[in-house]
Short mmCIF file of C-alpha atoms in Angstrom, two decimals:
data_model
loop_
_atom_site.label_atom_id
_atom_site.label_comp_id
_atom_site.label_asym_id
_atom_site.label_seq_id
_atom_site.Cartn_x
_atom_site.Cartn_y
_atom_site.Cartn_z
CA MET Y 7 -29.54 -4.04 20.48
CA ALA Y 8 -27.54 -7.12 19.36
CA GLU Y 9 -24.27 -7.70 21.10
CA ILE Y 10 -21.19 -6.56 19.14
CA LYS Y 11 -18.47 -9.18 18.88
CA LEU Y 12 -14.93 -8.31 17.86
CA PRO Y 13 -12.91 -10.55 15.54
CA LYS Y 14 -10.17 -12.66 16.91
CA PRO Y 15 -7.94 -11.89 18.87
CA PHE Y 16 -9.37 -8.47 19.78
CA GLY Y 17 -12.32 -9.78 21.84
CA SER Y 18 -9.97 -11.57 24.22
CA VAL Y 19 -7.53 -8.58 24.43
CA ILE Y 20 -10.50 -6.30 25.52
CA ASN Y 21 -11.84 -8.98 27.82
CA ARG Y 22 -8.48 -9.36 29.50
CA TYR Y 23 -7.96 -5.64 29.94
CA TYR Y 24 -11.43 -5.02 31.36
CA SER Y 25 -11.49 -8.28 33.30
CA THR Y 26 -12.18 -6.51 36.64
CA SER Y 27 -15.00 -4.30 35.43
CA LYS Y 28 -18.27 -4.67 33.55
CA TYR Y 29 -18.36 -3.27 30.08
CA ILE Y 30 -20.26 -3.45 26.75
CA ILE Y 31 -18.92 -2.68 23.30
CA VAL Y 32 -21.13 0.06 21.90
CA GLU Y 33 -19.53 0.57 18.59
CA ALA Y 34 -16.86 -1.21 16.56
CA PHE Y 35 -15.15 -0.60 13.24
CA VAL Y 36 -12.85 -3.03 11.49
CA ASP Y 37 -10.62 -2.88 8.42
CA SER Y 38 -12.76 -4.60 5.73
CA TYR Y 39 -9.69 -5.58 3.71
CA GLU Y 40 -8.69 -7.96 6.46
CA TYR Y 41 -11.80 -8.81 8.42
CA ASN Y 42 -15.46 -9.68 7.53
CA LEU Y 43 -18.04 -7.17 8.70
CA THR Y 44 -20.05 -9.45 10.95
CA ASN Y 45 -21.44 -9.45 14.50
CA GLY Y 46 -22.39 -5.78 14.40
CA THR Y 47 -19.03 -4.40 13.26
CA LYS Y 48 -18.83 -1.55 10.72
CA CYS Y 49 -16.26 -0.65 8.01
CA LEU Y 50 -13.43 1.46 9.42
CA ARG Y 51 -12.28 2.61 5.97
CA ASP Y 52 -15.77 3.82 4.94
CA TRP Y 53 -16.21 5.60 8.33
CA LEU Y 54 -12.88 7.43 7.99
CA SER Y 55 -13.30 7.97 4.22
CA LEU Y 56 -10.05 6.16 3.45
CA ASN Y 57 -9.21 4.87 0.02
CA GLY Y 58 -7.17 1.84 -1.01
CA ASP Y 59 -3.84 3.75 -0.90
CA ASP Y 60 -4.16 4.52 2.77
CA THR Y 61 -3.03 2.35 5.63
CA CYS Y 62 -4.99 1.98 8.85
CA CYS Y 63 -5.09 -0.24 11.95
CA ASP Y 64 -7.27 -3.34 12.21
CA CYS Y 65 -9.93 -2.19 14.58
CA TYR Y 66 -11.39 0.76 16.51
CA CYS Y 67 -14.00 0.18 19.19
CA VAL Y 68 -15.88 2.22 21.86
CA VAL Y 69 -16.40 0.45 25.16
CA GLN Y 70 -18.95 1.67 27.80
CA LEU Y 71 -18.04 0.88 31.39
CA ASP Y 72 -20.67 0.30 34.13
CA ASN Y 73 -20.12 3.80 35.48
CA GLY Y 74 -21.26 5.18 32.11
CA GLN Y 75 -17.81 6.22 31.01
CA LYS Y 76 -16.84 5.56 27.37
CA GLU Y 77 -13.34 4.55 26.30
CA GLY Y 78 -12.01 4.35 22.72
CA ILE Y 79 -9.55 1.65 21.77
CA LEU Y 80 -7.40 1.08 18.76
CA LEU Y 81 -6.29 -2.47 18.00
CA GLU Y 82 -3.77 -3.94 15.58
CA ASP Y 83 -2.87 -7.59 15.26
CA LYS Y 84 0.40 -8.69 13.64
CA ASN Y 85 -0.36 -12.36 13.55
CA ILE Y 86 2.34 -14.33 11.70
CA LYS Y 87 -0.36 -16.03 9.51
CA LYS Y 88 -1.88 -12.76 8.52
CA CYS Y 89 0.91 -10.21 8.38
CA ARG Y 90 4.25 -10.24 6.65
CA ASN Y 91 5.31 -6.92 8.02
CA ARG Y 92 5.21 -7.47 11.77
CA GLU Y 93 7.32 -4.60 13.10
CA VAL Y 94 6.21 -2.88 16.30
CA SER Y 95 7.16 0.51 14.89
CA ASP Y 96 5.04 -0.03 11.70
CA GLY Y 97 2.10 -1.18 13.79
CA ILE Y 98 2.34 1.98 15.84
CA ARG Y 99 2.49 4.04 12.71
CA GLN Y 100 -0.70 2.49 11.43
CA MET Y 101 -2.47 3.17 14.75
CA THR Y 102 -1.20 6.74 14.77
CA PHE Y 103 -2.56 7.28 11.26
CA THR Y 104 -5.96 5.96 12.32
CA HIS Y 105 -5.85 8.02 15.44
CA ASN Y 106 -5.20 11.18 13.44
CA LYS Y 107 -7.99 10.43 11.04
CA ILE Y 108 -10.47 9.97 13.92
CA LYS Y 109 -9.31 13.25 15.36
CA GLU Y 110 -9.80 14.96 11.97
CA LYS Y 111 -13.36 13.78 11.92
CA ASN Y 112 -13.83 16.09 14.79
CA GLU Y 113 -16.60 14.08 16.36
CA SER Y 114 -16.66 13.25 20.04
CA TYR Y 115 -15.21 9.81 19.75
CA PRO Y 116 -12.98 8.87 22.67
CA LEU Y 117 -9.43 7.59 22.24
CA ASN Y 118 -7.80 6.15 25.31
CA TRP Y 119 -5.82 3.04 24.53
CA ALA Y 120 -4.02 1.29 21.71
CA PHE Y 121 -3.18 -2.41 21.74
CA LEU Y 122 -0.68 -4.14 19.49
CA THR Y 123 -0.61 -7.87 19.50
CA ASN Y 124 1.81 -10.50 18.15
CA ALA Y 125 4.17 -7.93 16.82
CA LYS Y 126 7.78 -8.67 16.25
CA PHE Y 127 10.15 -6.77 18.53
CA GLN Y 128 12.98 -4.76 17.13
CA GLN Y 129 16.26 -5.67 18.80
CA PRO Y 130 16.63 -2.65 21.08
CA LEU Y 131 13.04 -2.85 22.17
CA LYS Y 132 13.30 -6.56 22.79
CA ALA Y 133 16.43 -6.00 24.87
CA LYS Y 134 14.61 -3.29 26.83
CA THR Y 135 11.65 -5.54 27.62
CA LEU Y 136 13.63 -8.63 28.39
CA SER Y 137 15.73 -6.77 30.89
CA GLY Y 138 12.65 -6.84 33.07
CA ARG Y 139 11.96 -3.13 33.12
CA ARG Y 140 8.42 -1.92 32.95
CA SER Y 141 8.39 0.45 30.00
CA LYS Y 142 5.87 2.44 28.13
CA VAL Y 143 5.88 2.88 24.38
CA LEU Y 144 4.24 6.08 23.21
CA CYS Y 145 3.07 7.02 19.77
CA ASN Y 146 4.10 10.29 18.13
CA GLU Y 147 0.72 11.88 18.43
CA MET Y 148 -0.60 9.83 21.32
CA LYS Y 149 1.67 11.11 24.06
CA ASN Y 150 -0.82 10.54 26.77
CA HIS Y 151 -2.07 7.17 25.58
CA PRO Y 152 0.29 4.25 26.25
CA VAL Y 153 0.41 1.53 23.65
CA LYS Y 154 0.12 -1.80 25.29
CA ILE Y 155 2.10 -4.49 23.62
CA ARG Y 156 1.22 -8.10 23.98
CA ASN Y 157 3.54 -10.48 22.29
CA SER Y 158 2.85 -14.15 22.47
CA GLU Y 159 6.23 -15.03 21.08
CA ILE Y 160 8.32 -13.71 23.87
CA GLU Y 161 5.57 -13.71 26.51
CA VAL Y 162 5.66 -10.11 27.56
CA PHE Y 163 2.89 -7.69 28.33
CA ILE Y 164 4.18 -4.17 28.74
CA VAL Y 165 2.06 -1.66 30.70
CA MET F 27 10.26 -7.87 4.82
CA ALA F 28 12.03 -4.71 4.11
CA LEU F 29 15.05 -3.24 2.25
CA TYR F 30 18.08 -3.15 4.55
CA VAL F 31 21.27 -1.27 3.84
CA LYS F 32 24.58 -1.51 5.69
CA PHE F 33 27.32 1.06 5.34
CA GLN F 34 31.05 0.36 5.60
CA SER F 35 32.08 1.67 8.97
CA GLN F 36 34.17 4.72 8.99
CA HIS F 37 36.68 5.82 11.60
CA ASN F 38 36.75 9.61 11.70
CA SER F 39 35.42 12.41 13.83
CA GLU F 40 32.43 13.17 11.60
CA ILE F 41 31.12 9.64 11.49
CA ASP F 42 27.46 10.36 12.46
CA TYR F 43 27.15 13.30 10.08
CA ASN F 44 28.61 11.18 7.32
CA ARG F 45 26.09 8.37 7.89
CA PHE F 46 23.36 10.89 7.71
CA LYS F 47 24.65 12.38 4.42
CA SER F 48 25.08 8.95 2.91
CA ALA F 49 21.52 7.90 4.01
CA LEU F 50 20.13 10.99 2.29
CA LYS F 51 22.14 10.29 -0.85
CA PHE F 52 20.88 6.71 -0.97
CA LEU F 53 17.36 8.00 -0.43
CA ASP F 54 17.89 10.26 -3.38
CA LYS F 55 18.98 7.29 -5.51
CA LEU F 56 15.89 5.29 -4.36
CA PHE F 57 13.61 8.18 -5.25
CA LYS F 58 14.98 8.12 -8.76
CA ILE F 59 13.46 4.65 -9.08
CA LEU F 60 10.30 5.21 -6.97
CA ARG F 61 8.69 8.67 -6.94
CA CYS F 62 7.80 9.91 -3.48
CA GLU F 63 5.36 12.65 -2.37
CA GLU F 64 4.34 14.26 0.94
CA ARG F 65 7.75 13.72 2.49
CA GLU F 66 8.14 14.53 6.16
CA VAL F 67 11.11 13.91 8.36
CA TYR F 68 11.81 13.81 12.09
CA LEU F 69 14.90 13.03 14.18
CA PHE F 70 14.77 10.58 17.09
CA VAL F 71 17.03 9.54 19.84
CA GLY F 72 17.43 5.84 20.52
CA ASP F 73 14.12 4.37 19.39
CA SER F 74 11.99 5.57 16.44
CA SER F 75 8.83 5.17 18.55
CA ASP F 76 10.22 7.36 21.34
CA ASP F 77 10.65 10.49 19.18
CA SER F 78 9.99 13.94 20.50
CA ASP F 79 11.11 15.95 17.49
CA GLU F 80 8.45 17.64 15.41
CA LYS F 81 7.92 16.48 11.83
CA ARG F 82 9.29 18.85 9.22
CA SER F 83 9.00 18.96 5.44
CA PHE F 84 11.91 17.37 3.56
CA ASP F 85 14.24 20.34 2.93
CA MET F 86 17.76 19.15 2.62
CA GLY F 87 19.43 22.36 3.86
CA ILE F 88 17.26 22.82 6.96
CA LEU F 89 17.52 19.10 7.68
CA GLU F 90 21.28 19.16 7.53
CA SER F 91 21.61 21.97 9.92
CA HIS F 92 19.00 20.42 12.22
CA PHE F 93 20.88 17.16 12.25
CA ARG F 94 24.16 18.96 12.89
CA SER F 95 22.70 20.80 15.86
CA GLY F 96 21.33 17.45 17.14
CA ILE F 97 24.82 15.87 17.00
CA LYS F 98 26.29 18.96 18.75
CA LYS F 99 23.71 18.80 21.49
CA LEU F 100 24.28 15.11 22.09
CA LYS F 101 28.11 15.43 21.90
CA ASP F 102 29.68 12.03 22.67
CA ARG F 103 26.27 10.37 22.63
CA SER F 104 25.47 11.39 19.03
CA GLY F 105 25.57 7.67 18.04
CA ILE F 106 22.03 7.34 19.38
CA LEU F 107 20.62 9.80 16.90
CA GLY F 108 18.57 8.59 13.87
CA PHE F 109 15.89 9.91 11.53
CA VAL F 110 12.66 8.69 9.95
CA LEU F 111 11.20 9.86 6.64
CA GLU F 112 7.61 9.20 6.03
CA GLY F 113 6.07 9.72 2.58
CA LYS F 114 3.94 8.23 -0.19
CA LEU F 115 5.58 6.28 -2.91
CA ILE F 116 3.91 6.40 -6.29
CA VAL F 117 4.28 3.24 -8.27
CA ASP F 118 2.04 2.40 -11.23
CA LYS F 119 -0.32 5.30 -10.31
CA LYS F 120 -0.89 3.78 -6.86
CA LYS F 121 0.28 5.32 -3.57
CA PHE F 122 1.99 3.34 -0.84
CA PRO F 123 2.78 4.73 2.68
CA PHE F 124 6.54 4.60 2.90
CA VAL F 125 8.92 4.68 5.90
CA PHE F 126 12.69 5.14 5.59
CA GLU F 127 14.67 4.92 8.82
CA LEU F 128 18.30 5.64 9.58
CA ARG F 129 18.92 3.70 12.74
CA PRO F 130 21.18 4.98 15.49
CA ARG F 131 24.83 4.01 14.90
CA VAL F 132 25.18 2.33 18.31
CA LEU F 133 22.48 -0.15 17.25
CA CYS F 134 24.15 -0.94 13.94
CA GLY F 135 27.03 -3.18 15.06
CA LYS F 136 28.74 -5.83 13.07
CA GLU F 137 25.64 -7.44 11.53
CA ARG F 138 22.83 -4.90 12.01
CA PHE F 139 21.74 -2.69 9.23
CA ASP F 140 21.95 1.17 9.15
CA ILE F 141 18.89 1.73 6.97
CA ARG F 142 15.50 0.09 6.79
CA ALA F 143 13.03 1.01 4.05
CA GLU F 144 9.54 -0.42 4.24
CA ILE F 145 5.95 0.31 3.12
CA LEU F 146 2.89 0.06 5.34
CA PRO F 147 0.11 -2.36 4.32
CA ASN F 148 -2.70 -0.99 2.15
CA LYS F 149 -5.14 -2.49 -0.40
CA TYR F 150 -2.42 -3.23 -2.95
CA ALA F 151 0.65 -4.31 -0.97
CA GLN F 152 1.83 -5.36 2.51
CA ILE F 153 5.62 -5.22 2.33
CA PHE F 154 8.34 -3.53 0.28
CA GLU F 155 8.88 -6.62 -1.83
CA ASP F 156 5.25 -6.47 -3.07
CA LEU F 157 6.26 -3.40 -5.05
CA ILE F 158 7.95 -5.79 -7.51
CA LYS F 159 4.42 -6.70 -8.72
CA PHE F 160 4.01 -3.11 -9.91
CA LYS F 161 7.63 -2.53 -10.98
CA SER F 162 9.07 -5.82 -12.19
CA ASP F 163 12.64 -4.61 -12.58
CA LEU F 164 12.83 -3.04 -9.11
CA LYS F 165 15.52 -5.34 -7.72
CA SER F 166 17.92 -4.87 -10.69
CA LEU F 167 17.34 -1.08 -10.55
CA ILE F 168 18.21 -1.07 -6.84
CA ALA F 169 21.42 -3.00 -7.62
CA GLN F 170 22.26 -0.57 -10.34
CA ARG F 171 21.71 2.47 -8.09
CA VAL F 172 23.77 1.03 -5.33
CA LYS F 173 26.69 0.51 -7.71
CA GLU F 174 26.27 4.10 -8.87
CA PHE F 175 26.23 5.28 -5.26
CA ASN F 176 29.50 3.54 -4.47
CA LYS F 177 31.10 4.80 -7.69
CA GLU F 178 30.12 8.41 -7.02
CA ARG F 179 30.99 8.40 -3.36
CA SER F 180 33.02 11.32 -2.19
CA GLY F 181 35.63 11.14 0.55
CA ASN F 182 33.42 11.96 3.45
CA GLU F 183 30.58 9.55 2.62
CA ASN F 184 30.13 6.02 3.67
CA VAL F 185 30.34 3.26 0.99
CA ILE F 186 27.48 0.73 0.90
CA LYS F 187 28.72 -2.58 2.16
CA ARG F 188 25.63 -4.64 1.61
CA VAL F 189 21.93 -4.38 0.69
CA ILE F 190 19.39 -7.09 1.27
CA LEU F 191 15.67 -7.56 0.93
CA SER F 192 14.72 -9.80 3.75
CA LYS F 193 12.46 -10.75 6.61
CA HIS F 194 13.45 -8.73 9.71
CA GLY F 195 15.06 -10.95 12.27
CA ASP F 196 15.97 -13.60 9.69
CA GLU F 197 18.29 -11.42 7.77
CA TYR F 198 21.41 -12.57 9.66
CA ASN F 199 20.85 -16.34 9.32
CA ASN F 200 18.92 -17.63 6.46
CA ILE F 201 20.22 -16.44 3.11
CA ALA F 202 17.82 -18.71 1.32
CA SER F 203 14.83 -16.57 2.42
CA TRP F 204 16.41 -13.40 1.08
CA ASP F 205 14.96 -11.87 -2.07
CA PHE F 206 17.88 -9.73 -3.04
CA LEU F 207 21.53 -9.38 -2.03
CA TYR F 208 24.19 -6.94 -2.96
CA THR F 209 27.52 -7.17 -1.20
CA SER F 210 30.81 -5.47 -1.87
CA ASP F 211 32.63 -8.30 -0.02
CA VAL F 212 31.93 -11.55 -1.83
CA THR F 213 33.21 -13.71 1.10
CA TYR F 214 30.09 -12.50 2.99
CA PHE F 215 27.92 -14.41 0.54
CA LEU F 216 29.87 -17.64 1.21
CA SER F 217 29.90 -17.07 4.97
CA LYS F 218 26.08 -16.80 4.86
CA ILE F 219 25.89 -20.03 2.92
CA ILE F 220 28.06 -21.68 5.60
CA ASP F 221 25.64 -20.36 8.21
CA PHE F 222 22.71 -21.66 6.16
CA SER F 223 24.06 -25.27 5.92
CA LYS F 224 24.31 -27.20 9.17
CA GLU F 225 26.72 -29.67 7.64
CA LEU F 226 29.04 -26.87 6.52
CA SER F 227 28.90 -25.08 9.89
CA ASP F 228 29.65 -28.30 11.64
CA ARG F 229 32.62 -29.18 9.50
CA LEU F 230 34.00 -25.64 9.61
CA SER F 231 33.67 -25.32 13.39
CA PHE F 232 37.39 -26.22 13.66
CA GLY F 233 38.38 -24.80 10.32
CA ASN F 234 39.13 -21.27 9.05
CA ARG F 235 36.00 -20.00 7.35
CA LEU F 236 37.69 -17.02 5.70
CA LYS F 237 40.51 -19.14 4.23
CA PHE F 238 38.01 -21.72 2.98
CA SER F 239 35.80 -19.01 1.44
CA ASN F 240 38.77 -17.22 -0.20
CA ASN F 241 40.07 -20.42 -1.75
CA ILE F 242 36.61 -21.37 -3.05
CA LEU F 243 36.20 -17.94 -4.58
CA GLN F 244 39.60 -17.97 -6.25
CA ASN F 245 38.77 -21.25 -7.91
CA ASP F 246 37.53 -20.89 -11.48
CA ASN F 247 35.35 -24.00 -11.18
CA PHE F 248 33.27 -22.34 -8.52
CA ALA F 249 32.58 -19.41 -10.93
CA PHE F 250 31.34 -21.95 -13.50
CA LEU F 251 29.24 -23.62 -10.83
CA LEU F 252 27.67 -20.29 -9.81
CA SER F 253 26.98 -19.39 -13.38
CA ARG F 254 25.34 -22.79 -14.13
CA TYR F 255 23.11 -22.67 -11.06
CA SER F 256 22.13 -19.04 -11.67
CA GLN F 257 20.87 -19.98 -15.17
CA GLN F 258 19.19 -23.07 -13.91
CA PHE F 259 17.26 -21.35 -11.14
CA ASN F 260 16.59 -17.91 -12.73
CA VAL F 261 18.93 -16.06 -10.47
CA ALA F 262 20.77 -13.07 -12.00
CA LEU F 263 24.40 -12.55 -10.84
CA ALA F 264 26.52 -9.54 -11.31
CA SER F 265 30.18 -9.88 -10.65
CA GLY F 266 32.85 -7.58 -9.17
CA SER F 267 30.88 -6.88 -6.10
CA LEU F 268 28.20 -9.53 -5.95
CA SER F 269 24.48 -8.96 -6.67
CA VAL F 270 22.12 -11.87 -6.32
CA ILE F 271 18.75 -11.14 -7.95
CA PRO F 272 16.45 -14.15 -7.84
CA GLN F 273 13.25 -14.20 -9.85
CA ASP F 274 11.36 -15.28 -6.79
CA GLN F 275 12.02 -16.70 -3.32
CA GLU F 276 11.76 -20.33 -4.52
CA ALA F 277 14.52 -19.67 -7.05
CA MET F 278 16.74 -18.20 -4.32
CA ASN F 279 16.07 -21.19 -2.08
CA LYS F 280 16.98 -23.75 -4.76
CA PHE F 281 20.03 -21.69 -5.79
CA ILE F 282 21.43 -21.49 -2.24
CA GLU F 283 20.63 -25.19 -1.52
CA SER F 284 22.46 -26.32 -4.63
CA ILE F 285 25.58 -24.27 -3.87
CA SER F 286 25.62 -25.32 -0.22
CA LYS F 287 25.39 -29.02 -1.20
CA ASP F 288 28.36 -28.75 -3.55
CA LEU F 289 30.24 -26.84 -0.83
CA GLU F 290 29.41 -29.60 1.65
CA VAL F 291 31.08 -32.13 -0.67
CA VAL F 292 34.23 -29.94 -0.79
CA ALA F 293 34.19 -29.43 2.94
CA SER F 294 33.70 -33.16 3.60
CA LYS F 295 36.98 -33.89 1.72
CA VAL F 296 38.84 -31.16 3.62
CA TYR F 297 37.44 -31.06 7.15
CA LYS F 298 36.10 -33.60 9.59
CA LYS F 299 32.86 -33.17 11.52
CA GLU F 300 33.06 -31.56 14.98
CA ASN F 301 32.48 -34.84 16.79
CA GLU F 302 35.07 -36.58 14.67
CA THR F 303 37.59 -33.87 15.40
CA ILE F 304 36.98 -33.95 19.13
CA ASN F 305 37.28 -37.76 19.17
CA LEU F 306 40.50 -37.56 17.11
CA ILE F 307 41.98 -34.99 19.51
CA ASP F 308 41.00 -37.18 22.41
CA GLU F 309 42.39 -40.36 20.79
CA THR F 310 45.65 -38.69 19.81
CA LEU F 311 46.22 -37.14 23.22
CA SER F 312 45.48 -40.47 24.93
CA THR F 313 48.20 -42.17 22.86
CA LEU F 314 50.66 -39.53 24.01
CA THR F 315 50.04 -39.88 27.70
#
């Protein structure tokens, strides 16, 4: 089976997160409106039966760890060159929507983590992170799945 | 970018409830321009991503009592209560995921905005401003509804102080990147132009901004200047309160640049630069000692 490669910057995000363990990406879906379907990736919108009206996040992938465990990850990039709406809250909403659609499919796809990169912080959230507190941002429907926010602009990585 | 609304602050005991009612009334005005389906609302405390309230369908009566009980529960801390409405806007037979947020009062200080309205990206659009592609008169309709809102306001509702279409984070500084402005206080428009121009900010660092702005606004020649530039750069102006409706962002940029250049000329005749003023103070004091 050919190796699946995620589009930038998602490959490096996953690499960084699983840097201490061996893993392979077994399945990956990307939003075809924003990314080309290459390197073994499939169309997220077709898979979730979404039409042009709907919003969704950029990528969903399933990672298999060396102990055989599978983890599902949602990814959304708010790169300044690509996105004009870069709000953290809107990124979380897009991921929540995708999360709900995956749940609706009722297949045994895992959902463990959600990463949001290069998003623009709202003032209260920015103040909260800059004060040096470790904080978790949780989605509405993803109570047990912390959203990790990596923001190159203000150099924070919240866990 | 998003649509931001700021209310005039009120000083009475029902302040949070009044903000809530005003936000819903504005929402109603917005829905007269843009039809919205599948509306769901939830309250949140502090941060819209940290909500724990369940989503409920948009029923005004139930929502009102729910919000009231939220205020009662929080007592003195009710300023941290806000709400989010999620729905689907229908414009030109296309649907757009829509988010309307009333931010907590404690986070809406002097410059921050009470309401943020935005769409989520889909095949047709990325940001609220993209809706103009499908409804070309959107900006002027919003200006019209805002004026209606302020006219119909009852005693216990907040008046709308300003409305802008702008990039989040840039809304306080760079007026040239705004796509729409309504303000009930016209001096706000000039104070933002002063912020935009380094030369003006520098010269006015020792001057009185408000006095300068008021005098400029009272001058008939400035009105002629505004009118000339608005025609030249395709920017519609509505007087009384001020609505600036540029055809596109480039038009706004050129419009603001031209006004600020003319104001720089005026300021250069009236005020010295900051360095010159400091040197003058220093020189004058040294002759006295």
